[in-house]
Amino acid sequence: MGVKPIALDIKDLKHRFLKKEVTVTIQCGGNRRSEFNETSRGNTSGIGWGFGAMSTATFGGTLLRDVLLYSGLLRPESAEQLGVRHVQFISADGLQASIPVEKALDVYGDVLLAYEMNGEPLPKEHGGPLRVVVPGHVGVRNVKWVQQIVTSPEEAEGPWQRGIAYKGFAPGVTTFEGIDIEGIQSIQEQPVTSAIVCPQRGSVVEPGQPFDVTGFAWSGGGRGIVRVDVSADGGKSWKTATLKEGSEQHSRRAWAWTFWEVELFAPTEAQEFEICCKATDSSYNSQPESPEPIWNIRGLNNNSWHRVHISVACNDEDDD
Amino acid sequence: MGVKPIALDIKDLKHRFLKKEVTVTIQCGGNRRSEFNETSRGNTSGIGWGFGAMSTATFGGTLLRDVLLYSGLLRPESAEQLGVRHVQFISADGLQASIPVEKALDVYGDVLLAYEMNGEPLPKEHGGPLRVVVPGHVGVRNVKWVQQIVTSPEEAEGPWQRGIAYKGFAPGVTTFEGIDIEGIQSIQEQPVTSAIVCPQRGSVVEPGQPFDVTGFAWSGGGRGIVRVDVSADGGKSWKTATLKEGSEQHSRRAWAWTFWEVELFAPTEAQEFEICCKATDSSYNSQPESPEPIWNIRGLNNNSWHRVHISVACNDEDDD
């Protein structure tokens, strides 16, 4: 059962391994938490994010797989024989997190030890000089300021991996008393999600006229977006959006979000109404209709239909 | 762009490669189609399956990856250089289907050329003497009576891969006219699902008394089941089930279903009521509440909450 700490040296990485670039969307586990707080189940714990706790960049660095495999540190056969199941990352500020060894060694996993972001040296606030980028996995596993790697039979220690911080509790759990926290799997991959970016809440559209709806969609584990449906009648009828930038990604390595747009028609009479969207990913998972049945005390993984309330303008011409 | 047909010989496979055994649940794309037909959107095309169009067995055979890799036929680097993106399977009866090359070459993908089932030679009706078993992928890709493998830049030909048969259409599509069928991704992995096996529809339980609910859950792509929630009040409140056989599977290679059980309490007064279940998988995808928003003309991938109507017995003692 080998626990092998590996100290990381950027110069060494750059010298020994080819640079790989990957465009990745990184999402906080608590993205869209605020929508949970508006349900009858009440407040969750944590920052009340809207849909903005995610972002996308092109990272450049060394493939973690290359380091493990070609330094003779770990390969699938030795991992199995030694009982190594997790690769842990330890940062300069002592944070620990880990990912399953299968993701680390996956030839199509694209896990990076990144020292560049959008073609520039990785800025300190984004984890420079060196951070882990784990495409398709929740933000917290993308450890910033990484200094050491440990291959281990166990997950990393600490609250971010083994504590309550990134565990998905059942809707009925309203206290941590009596709950077997370690028995609940740490969040790694996240579910399919989407959001309407325009129009924004409170926007006004012209009666009976077409208006554009735009947004993005993304799914965990590299699962590509195969379709986004948008409704102006609460889900009774759906119009399928056109997939734009991001839709050309490989359906199993779609690490970045996909943009979409669709034209809807406004109702003919003045009223407030709701538009909503739901995405389907390459495994044909889709988004749940409402946040209530997936509500959880930590407010994680809210991927319910995204709903935006807008209204139809009063048509003053009628009164002329 | 190499298209290389490989004729398969079982004796050769057994002689050259170690036997691998994998326990796999195989699900028809149209499982639970009948529930779509009961919605306001109306009938879909195909056999009106309940939840029984899936089954589980332990298959023994040669890893497809071993054949491709160690016969010098294909490895990740050569696939990329040659533009090979799919591995096609051709059966004795001329059926063709294919899977992405990443699944075929995945060291953790467990794709088999199977010649055994539950320790016996593979029966003819299950695809003997040789069939493909693609853990975590829709049934139709598990080609029976396989005779030939082709590595190709393209998906397999024919209706089962490129036609309407196993494509997921949007809810608004009610005719195939004007639809770009080839532009819609073929179904490979399927979404998370679960079903209540007991009590069956129409069962009668005792007023105010506890009763057991049992069932199974499964997800595509090897994603393990992390939780099953069961409700007796239409999803207002949930009780988390105990995961049984199958729950010990690796969270990224959970190819077989997981059984679960939970004790609920019947209402105290005679009435018909509904019990429903929803599962969450290791990517925290969960099941949509109702079949309407995922209805599709081919009736595929229905993974909405499974609902069973039962009733509370009249308590004759009250009348004594």
XYZ file of C-alpha atoms in Angstrom:
640
model
C 0.000 0.000 0.000
C 2.318 2.715 -1.244
C 1.837 6.318 -0.181
C 4.351 8.199 -2.262
C 4.704 11.974 -1.873
C 6.045 13.628 -5.003
C 7.384 17.177 -4.753
C 6.640 19.224 -7.857
C 9.169 21.404 -9.644
C 7.864 23.487 -12.533
C 11.194 23.817 -14.332
C 11.538 20.066 -14.231
C 8.001 19.559 -15.580
C 8.569 22.002 -18.443
C 11.890 20.410 -19.294
C 10.785 16.789 -19.241
C 7.239 16.811 -20.625
C 5.453 18.279 -23.633
C 3.036 21.108 -22.916
C -0.641 20.286 -23.364
C -3.420 22.885 -23.684
C -6.992 22.196 -22.606
C -10.002 24.535 -22.515
C -11.940 23.825 -19.340
C -15.001 25.182 -17.580
C -14.565 25.050 -13.810
C -17.732 25.203 -11.729
C -18.124 25.687 -7.983
C -20.151 22.945 -6.289
C -22.418 25.675 -4.918
C -23.252 27.303 -8.247
C -26.946 28.343 -8.353
C -27.230 27.766 -4.598
C -29.436 30.865 -4.222
C -32.290 29.091 -6.021
C -32.345 26.442 -3.287
C -32.692 29.186 -0.695
C -35.861 30.481 -2.388
C -37.689 27.135 -2.041
C -40.035 26.069 0.753
C -37.220 23.955 2.182
C -35.383 27.149 3.119
C -31.811 28.286 3.392
C -28.795 26.146 2.703
C -25.326 26.910 4.079
C -22.729 28.715 1.979
C -22.474 31.661 -0.385
C -25.739 32.306 -2.228
C -24.373 32.101 -5.742
C -26.420 32.820 -8.828
C -25.341 31.034 -12.011
C -22.004 32.873 -12.169
C -19.832 30.649 -9.974
C -18.211 29.069 -13.011
C -15.787 30.193 -15.654
C -13.781 28.972 -18.619
C -10.138 29.306 -19.646
C -7.504 27.579 -21.722
C -4.930 26.083 -19.417
C -1.453 24.952 -20.459
C 0.701 22.532 -18.515
C 1.909 18.999 -18.033
C -0.463 16.043 -18.154
C -0.632 14.483 -14.685
C -0.849 11.115 -16.432
C 2.506 11.704 -18.127
C 4.138 12.546 -14.805
C 2.733 9.466 -13.085
C 3.301 7.064 -15.963
C 6.607 8.153 -17.458
C 8.337 8.913 -14.174
C 7.615 5.319 -13.217
C 5.460 6.474 -10.306
C 2.123 4.880 -11.130
C 0.418 3.005 -13.927
C -2.953 1.210 -13.967
C -1.387 -2.192 -13.258
C 0.763 -0.975 -10.351
C -2.144 1.058 -8.927
C -4.265 -2.071 -8.821
C -1.519 -4.173 -7.281
C -0.560 -1.550 -4.672
C -4.159 -0.707 -3.848
C -3.715 2.910 -4.937
C -7.175 4.379 -5.530
C -6.690 8.121 -5.191
C -4.250 10.810 -6.225
C -4.035 13.547 -3.589
C -2.905 17.127 -4.122
C -1.441 19.299 -1.361
C -1.256 23.059 -1.817
C 1.082 25.704 -0.412
C -1.690 26.813 1.960
C -2.220 23.273 3.223
C -5.469 22.525 1.378
C -5.834 18.902 0.356
C -8.092 17.315 -2.203
C -7.967 14.141 -4.266
C -9.356 12.526 -7.387
C -9.901 8.857 -8.271
C -6.856 7.187 -9.776
C -8.912 6.244 -12.861
C -9.352 9.919 -13.725
C -5.673 10.670 -13.109
C -4.466 7.833 -15.352
C -7.183 8.054 -18.024
C -5.551 8.544 -21.415
C -8.569 10.708 -22.279
C -8.823 12.390 -18.854
C -6.717 15.491 -19.656
C -5.825 16.256 -16.013
C -3.208 19.011 -16.014
C -0.551 20.393 -13.742
C -1.123 23.834 -15.230
C 1.391 26.672 -15.320
C -0.281 28.757 -18.042
C -3.724 30.306 -18.449
C -4.884 31.781 -21.754
C -1.298 31.781 -23.029
C 0.169 33.728 -20.078
C 1.961 32.453 -16.989
C -0.739 31.331 -14.525
C -1.611 34.328 -12.316
C -1.231 33.888 -8.560
C -4.948 34.468 -7.899
C -5.785 31.599 -10.252
C -3.383 29.214 -8.510
C -0.028 30.222 -10.012
C 2.689 29.244 -10.286
C 1.175 25.720 -10.517
C -2.349 24.359 -10.077
C -4.228 21.183 -10.822
C -6.914 21.344 -13.523
C -9.289 18.358 -13.422
C -11.597 18.740 -16.441
C -15.179 17.734 -15.726
C -14.752 17.654 -11.941
C -16.060 20.088 -9.306
C -13.963 23.222 -8.717
C -12.526 22.255 -5.338
C -10.570 19.335 -6.830
C -8.705 21.795 -9.098
C -6.209 22.540 -6.319
C -4.387 25.895 -6.595
C -0.741 26.535 -5.610
C -0.106 22.779 -5.676
C 3.233 21.648 -4.238
C 2.944 17.924 -3.638
C 1.210 14.860 -5.044
C 0.500 11.717 -3.022
C -0.702 8.403 -4.453
C -2.739 6.600 -1.835
C -5.366 3.956 -1.087
C -7.312 6.734 0.674
C -8.908 10.047 -0.238
C -7.194 13.225 0.912
C -7.640 14.321 4.515
C -9.453 17.469 5.537
C -12.825 19.168 5.348
C -12.847 19.812 1.593
C -12.609 16.131 0.775
C -13.886 14.140 3.738
C -15.918 16.704 5.670
C -19.365 18.144 4.981
C -18.150 20.832 2.580
C -18.553 18.949 -0.710
C -20.872 16.050 0.065
C -24.341 15.696 -1.419
C -26.904 15.102 1.314
C -30.462 13.848 0.879
C -33.310 16.414 0.846
C -34.495 15.175 4.247
C -31.178 15.850 5.990
C -31.451 19.159 7.896
C -28.774 18.524 10.530
C -25.430 16.695 10.443
C -26.089 14.971 13.767
C -26.149 11.201 13.452
C -25.164 11.334 9.770
C -22.295 9.091 8.608
C -20.429 11.854 6.766
C -17.502 9.664 5.661
C -19.975 7.149 4.221
C -21.253 9.749 1.740
C -19.286 9.955 -1.480
C -17.339 13.173 -2.084
C -18.505 15.122 -5.113
C -16.261 14.682 -8.142
C -18.211 14.914 -11.411
C -21.232 17.230 -11.561
C -24.596 16.884 -13.309
C -25.753 18.481 -16.563
C -26.787 22.116 -16.239
C -27.679 25.198 -18.289
C -28.529 28.834 -17.789
C -30.276 31.664 -19.597
C -27.946 34.660 -19.804
C -30.187 36.954 -21.915
C -32.786 38.247 -21.402
C -32.076 39.013 -17.772
C -34.703 38.880 -15.054
C -37.085 41.812 -15.314
C -36.443 42.435 -19.009
C -39.304 43.733 -21.112
C -40.111 42.360 -24.569
C -42.510 43.568 -27.242
C -45.969 41.938 -27.423
C -46.228 39.235 -30.077
C -42.715 39.924 -31.301
C -39.757 37.545 -31.574
C -36.954 37.925 -29.052
C -33.616 36.162 -28.697
C -32.765 33.940 -25.759
C -29.105 33.021 -25.251
C -27.232 31.036 -22.658
C -24.782 28.250 -21.972
C -24.892 24.578 -21.003
C -22.339 22.241 -19.512
C -22.086 18.784 -17.997
C -19.574 17.047 -15.763
C -17.271 14.202 -16.764
C -16.687 15.595 -20.257
C -20.181 14.663 -21.419
C -21.069 16.907 -24.325
C -24.297 18.858 -24.705
C -26.529 17.215 -27.297
C -29.534 19.508 -26.967
C -30.949 22.521 -25.139
C -34.724 23.003 -25.014
C -36.289 26.346 -24.114
C -39.865 27.020 -23.070
C -41.975 30.143 -22.629
C -44.954 28.299 -21.149
C -43.509 26.565 -18.112
C -42.423 23.446 -19.969
C -45.667 22.616 -21.800
C -43.938 23.192 -25.132
C -40.266 23.404 -26.002
C -38.223 24.948 -28.771
C -34.802 23.443 -29.396
C -31.963 25.956 -29.340
C -29.135 26.200 -31.860
C -25.849 25.088 -30.327
C -23.009 27.523 -30.988
C -19.410 27.775 -29.767
C -18.498 24.701 -27.752
C -20.819 22.364 -29.623
C -17.934 21.063 -31.729
C -16.291 19.492 -28.677
C -15.861 15.731 -28.571
C -18.916 14.205 -26.913
C -16.767 12.415 -24.299
C -14.215 15.190 -23.720
C -16.426 18.258 -23.753
C -14.660 20.035 -20.908
C -15.869 23.553 -21.776
C -19.359 24.975 -21.804
C -21.480 25.201 -24.962
C -23.270 28.402 -25.958
C -26.777 28.333 -27.438
C -29.424 30.670 -28.801
C -33.052 30.445 -29.765
C -35.779 32.806 -30.953
C -39.031 32.804 -28.997
C -42.224 34.806 -29.490
C -43.616 36.973 -26.741
C -47.273 36.634 -25.715
C -49.515 39.193 -27.420
C -50.860 40.727 -24.228
C -49.074 42.561 -21.421
C -48.108 40.119 -18.664
C -45.252 38.762 -16.666
C -44.117 35.370 -17.896
C -41.369 32.846 -17.351
C -38.812 31.421 -19.751
C -36.907 28.307 -18.770
C -34.259 26.038 -20.249
C -33.023 22.494 -19.794
C -30.060 20.758 -21.391
C -29.475 17.114 -22.276
C -25.967 15.681 -22.268
C -24.378 12.836 -24.208
C -25.510 10.298 -21.592
C -29.088 11.619 -22.049
C -29.218 12.873 -18.526
C -31.421 15.966 -18.356
C -32.147 18.567 -15.716
C -34.762 18.102 -13.001
C -37.768 20.406 -13.217
C -37.484 22.070 -9.825
C -34.898 22.510 -7.078
C -37.077 21.109 -4.216
C -36.466 17.369 -4.795
C -32.683 17.895 -5.049
C -32.472 20.466 -2.232
C -29.618 19.637 0.132
C -28.359 21.342 3.253
C -25.038 22.346 1.695
C -26.769 23.779 -1.373
C -24.691 21.810 -3.879
C -25.296 20.638 -7.438
C -28.433 22.642 -8.207
C -29.052 21.735 -11.833
C -32.809 22.272 -12.009
C -34.343 24.027 -15.006
C -33.105 27.613 -15.086
C -36.046 30.009 -14.940
C -36.101 33.731 -15.704
C -39.118 35.993 -15.235
C -39.580 38.707 -17.832
C -42.577 40.660 -19.035
C -44.392 41.858 -22.103
C -44.515 45.640 -22.535
C -47.826 47.443 -22.384
C -48.629 48.305 -25.971
C -49.405 52.009 -25.736
C -50.484 52.114 -29.361
C -53.666 50.286 -28.379
C -54.617 53.311 -26.346
C -53.947 55.847 -29.095
C -7.698 6.916 -42.457
C -7.475 3.155 -41.827
C -10.597 1.025 -42.034
C -9.384 -2.356 -40.867
C -11.758 -5.321 -40.750
C -10.734 -7.929 -38.190
C -12.272 -11.405 -38.395
C -12.839 -12.925 -34.977
C -11.907 -16.482 -34.047
C -12.937 -17.637 -30.576
C -10.296 -20.337 -30.234
C -7.668 -17.769 -31.069
C -9.075 -15.292 -28.509
C -9.134 -17.941 -25.765
C -5.622 -19.076 -26.614
C -3.982 -15.665 -26.787
C -5.733 -13.590 -24.115
C -6.621 -13.982 -20.439
C -10.298 -14.398 -19.654
C -11.933 -11.455 -17.910
C -15.292 -11.636 -16.092
C -17.572 -8.610 -15.723
C -21.056 -8.373 -14.204
C -23.112 -6.080 -16.392
C -26.676 -4.785 -16.530
C -27.821 -4.376 -20.120
C -30.788 -2.077 -20.712
C -32.886 -1.591 -23.838
C -33.081 2.031 -24.987
C -36.870 1.701 -24.872
C -37.127 0.509 -21.278
C -40.129 2.144 -19.510
C -41.448 3.372 -22.875
C -45.035 2.575 -21.823
C -44.992 5.448 -19.330
C -44.392 7.886 -22.188
C -47.457 6.498 -23.946
C -49.638 7.354 -20.936
C -48.759 11.069 -21.046
C -50.697 13.829 -22.776
C -48.107 13.782 -25.564
C -49.381 10.374 -26.607
C -47.931 7.250 -28.135
C -44.337 6.748 -29.081
C -43.161 4.151 -31.599
C -41.847 0.774 -30.476
C -42.652 -1.954 -27.962
C -44.410 -0.577 -24.891
C -41.990 -1.911 -22.308
C -42.523 -1.598 -18.570
C -39.386 -1.487 -16.447
C -38.377 -5.057 -17.336
C -36.407 -4.470 -20.561
C -33.116 -4.839 -18.726
C -31.236 -7.682 -17.140
C -27.952 -8.566 -15.471
C -25.427 -11.358 -15.981
C -21.762 -12.117 -15.447
C -20.059 -12.330 -18.803
C -16.676 -13.922 -19.451
C -14.502 -13.214 -22.452
C -11.608 -11.319 -23.940
C -11.150 -7.610 -23.354
C -11.644 -5.775 -26.654
C -8.882 -3.424 -25.524
C -6.421 -6.330 -25.270
C -7.274 -7.470 -28.789
C -6.864 -3.994 -30.261
C -3.768 -3.062 -28.273
C -1.761 -6.238 -28.117
C -2.466 -7.411 -31.645
C -0.988 -4.117 -32.779
C -4.294 -3.107 -34.339
C -5.052 0.124 -32.509
C -3.802 2.162 -29.594
C -4.767 5.682 -28.498
C -1.812 7.284 -30.304
C -2.418 5.449 -33.595
C -6.174 6.062 -33.380
C -5.537 9.790 -33.126
C -3.018 9.800 -35.950
C -5.172 7.634 -38.255
C -8.369 9.521 -37.427
C -10.006 6.365 -36.060
C -12.942 7.470 -33.885
C -15.219 4.416 -33.785
C -14.981 0.663 -33.396
C -17.695 -1.072 -35.431
C -19.097 -4.547 -34.825
C -20.696 -6.670 -37.554
C -22.854 -9.646 -36.626
C -23.656 -12.908 -38.402
C -27.116 -11.524 -39.242
C -25.643 -8.343 -40.709
C -26.482 -5.976 -37.879
C -23.946 -3.231 -37.409
C -23.315 -1.002 -34.435
C -20.336 0.936 -33.144
C -18.907 2.530 -30.026
C -16.506 5.463 -29.600
C -12.857 4.469 -29.739
C -12.310 6.009 -26.290
C -14.640 3.441 -24.736
C -13.014 0.582 -26.645
C -9.490 1.538 -25.570
C -10.311 2.725 -22.031
C -8.190 0.738 -19.559
C -11.183 0.965 -17.210
C -13.832 0.441 -19.926
C -14.194 -3.357 -19.569
C -15.592 -3.908 -23.090
C -15.705 -7.666 -23.700
C -15.833 -10.056 -26.601
C -17.846 -12.480 -24.473
C -18.047 -16.242 -24.954
C -19.399 -17.118 -21.500
C -22.441 -16.077 -19.490
C -22.807 -16.944 -15.805
C -20.010 -19.506 -16.117
C -21.532 -21.423 -19.058
C -20.799 -21.141 -22.767
C -22.782 -18.150 -24.065
C -26.203 -19.438 -25.242
C -27.197 -18.747 -28.827
C -30.227 -16.630 -27.823
C -27.926 -14.355 -25.828
C -25.535 -13.903 -28.749
C -23.443 -17.083 -28.598
C -20.945 -18.164 -29.596
C -19.516 -14.610 -29.355
C -21.052 -11.247 -28.543
C -19.891 -7.783 -27.617
C -20.627 -6.575 -24.073
C -20.237 -2.802 -23.684
C -20.737 -2.059 -19.974
C -22.686 1.124 -19.322
C -23.881 1.520 -22.931
C -27.367 0.993 -24.376
C -28.303 -2.608 -25.250
C -28.125 -2.287 -29.039
C -24.360 -1.623 -28.939
C -23.850 -5.027 -27.262
C -23.861 -6.756 -30.665
C -24.785 -10.473 -30.616
C -23.235 -13.151 -32.870
C -20.368 -10.820 -33.660
C -18.059 -11.907 -36.474
C -16.077 -8.878 -37.505
C -14.610 -5.704 -36.030
C -13.833 -2.594 -38.063
C -11.856 0.409 -36.820
C -13.043 3.501 -38.639
C -13.305 7.280 -38.679
C -17.066 6.773 -39.061
C -19.875 5.237 -37.042
C -21.337 1.930 -38.262
C -23.796 1.999 -41.142
C -27.430 1.007 -40.843
C -30.627 1.930 -39.036
C -29.537 0.867 -35.530
C -26.653 3.306 -35.490
C -27.369 6.083 -37.962
C -31.120 5.824 -38.468
C -33.978 6.902 -36.232
C -33.986 3.729 -34.125
C -31.700 4.854 -31.294
C -31.599 8.618 -31.525
C -32.983 10.911 -28.852
C -35.349 13.471 -30.366
C -36.638 16.652 -28.735
C -40.119 16.594 -27.144
C -41.449 18.824 -29.921
C -40.475 16.446 -32.734
C -43.549 14.490 -33.818
C -42.493 13.651 -37.367
C -39.128 12.792 -38.929
C -39.764 15.054 -41.929
C -37.226 17.814 -42.225
C -35.186 16.486 -39.295
C -31.419 16.092 -39.757
C -31.280 12.533 -38.406
C -27.528 12.083 -38.935
C -26.895 15.308 -37.044
C -28.407 13.819 -33.890
C -25.984 11.873 -31.740
C -26.591 8.114 -31.469
C -27.392 6.937 -27.960
C -24.443 5.314 -26.210
C -24.528 5.888 -22.450
C -27.908 6.122 -20.728
C -29.147 8.292 -17.849
C -29.611 7.344 -14.186
C -32.784 5.371 -13.481
C -34.519 3.348 -10.778
C -37.672 1.286 -10.301
C -39.905 0.050 -7.514
C -40.274 -3.727 -7.799
C -42.348 -4.308 -4.612
C -45.073 -3.487 -3.829
C -46.579 -3.923 -7.278
C -49.285 -1.658 -8.679
C -52.608 -2.337 -7.006
C -51.121 -3.819 -3.838
C -52.969 -3.247 -0.588
C -51.194 -2.273 2.630
C -52.464 -2.034 6.213
C -53.526 1.398 7.518
C -50.882 3.144 9.595
C -48.580 0.152 9.382
C -45.012 -0.054 8.046
C -44.451 -1.739 4.712
C -41.299 -2.563 2.757
C -40.489 -1.010 -0.591
C -37.750 -2.636 -2.667
C -36.294 -1.965 -6.079
C -33.186 -1.400 -8.133
C -31.250 1.538 -9.547
C -28.680 1.857 -12.312
C -26.874 4.484 -14.320
C -25.027 4.499 -17.634
C -21.300 4.934 -18.105
C -20.424 2.939 -14.975
C -21.586 5.738 -12.690
C -22.439 4.187 -9.330
C -25.634 4.803 -7.385
C -24.936 7.060 -4.415
C -28.509 7.376 -3.114
C -32.115 6.361 -3.713
C -34.898 8.492 -2.221
C -38.452 7.178 -1.881
C -41.616 9.189 -1.257
C -45.174 8.323 -0.307
C -46.489 11.878 -0.721
C -45.644 12.708 -4.316
C -42.163 14.005 -3.575
C -42.975 16.443 -0.757
C -40.890 14.353 1.646
C -38.313 11.645 0.963
C -36.889 8.727 2.895
C -33.472 7.513 1.821
C -33.317 3.806 1.044
C -30.645 1.387 2.211
C -28.432 0.311 -0.683
C -27.929 -3.459 -0.851
C -26.284 -5.800 -3.359
C -24.510 -3.801 -6.039
C -23.711 -0.855 -3.780
C -20.155 -2.128 -3.238
C -19.316 -1.530 -6.911
C -16.624 0.989 -7.787
C -18.241 4.384 -8.296
C -16.747 4.725 -11.797
C -17.168 1.095 -12.912
C -20.580 0.259 -11.505
C -21.753 -1.755 -14.501
C -24.483 -3.694 -12.656
C -27.638 -2.461 -10.994
C -27.867 -1.770 -7.263
C -30.708 -3.130 -5.139
C -32.295 -1.033 -2.403
C -34.995 -1.252 0.281
C -36.784 1.124 2.571
C -39.602 0.953 5.129
C -42.468 3.403 4.671
C -45.639 3.920 6.725
C -49.059 3.657 5.158
C -51.592 6.463 5.660
C -54.001 5.747 8.499
C -57.174 5.995 6.411
C -58.350 3.935 3.465
C -57.247 5.554 0.210
C -55.320 5.036 -2.977
C -51.861 6.609 -2.863
C -48.677 6.779 -4.873
C -45.156 5.778 -3.970
C -42.272 7.003 -6.111
C -38.508 6.692 -6.211
C -35.591 8.595 -7.689
C -31.906 7.684 -7.737
C -28.793 9.872 -7.746
C -25.611 8.636 -9.406
C -21.950 9.392 -8.756
C -22.071 12.418 -11.081
C -25.045 13.719 -9.015
C -27.371 13.437 -11.916
C -30.872 12.615 -10.692
C -34.102 11.589 -12.362
C -36.569 14.075 -13.828
C -39.904 14.300 -12.059
C -42.190 13.425 -14.949
C -41.932 11.855 -18.395
C -43.553 14.775 -20.301
C -40.500 17.067 -20.628
C -38.312 14.159 -21.848
C -40.982 12.568 -24.063
C -39.577 11.690 -27.476
C -41.137 10.128 -30.524
C -39.057 6.945 -30.297
C -39.850 6.515 -26.607
C -36.221 6.220 -25.502
C -34.418 6.904 -22.227
C -37.405 7.366 -19.972
C -35.759 7.854 -16.599
C -38.442 9.884 -14.829
C -39.369 9.103 -11.221
C -40.882 5.631 -11.085
C -44.404 5.799 -9.650
C -46.550 2.939 -8.339
C -50.148 3.317 -7.190
C -51.173 1.185 -4.225
C -53.918 1.490 -1.631
C -54.613 1.296 2.070
C -57.008 -1.490 3.132
C -60.381 -0.652 4.624
C -59.981 -1.345 8.316
C -63.038 -3.534 9.042
C -62.289 -3.479 12.768
C -63.533 0.101 12.871
C -66.973 -1.195 12.012
C -67.029 -3.906 14.720
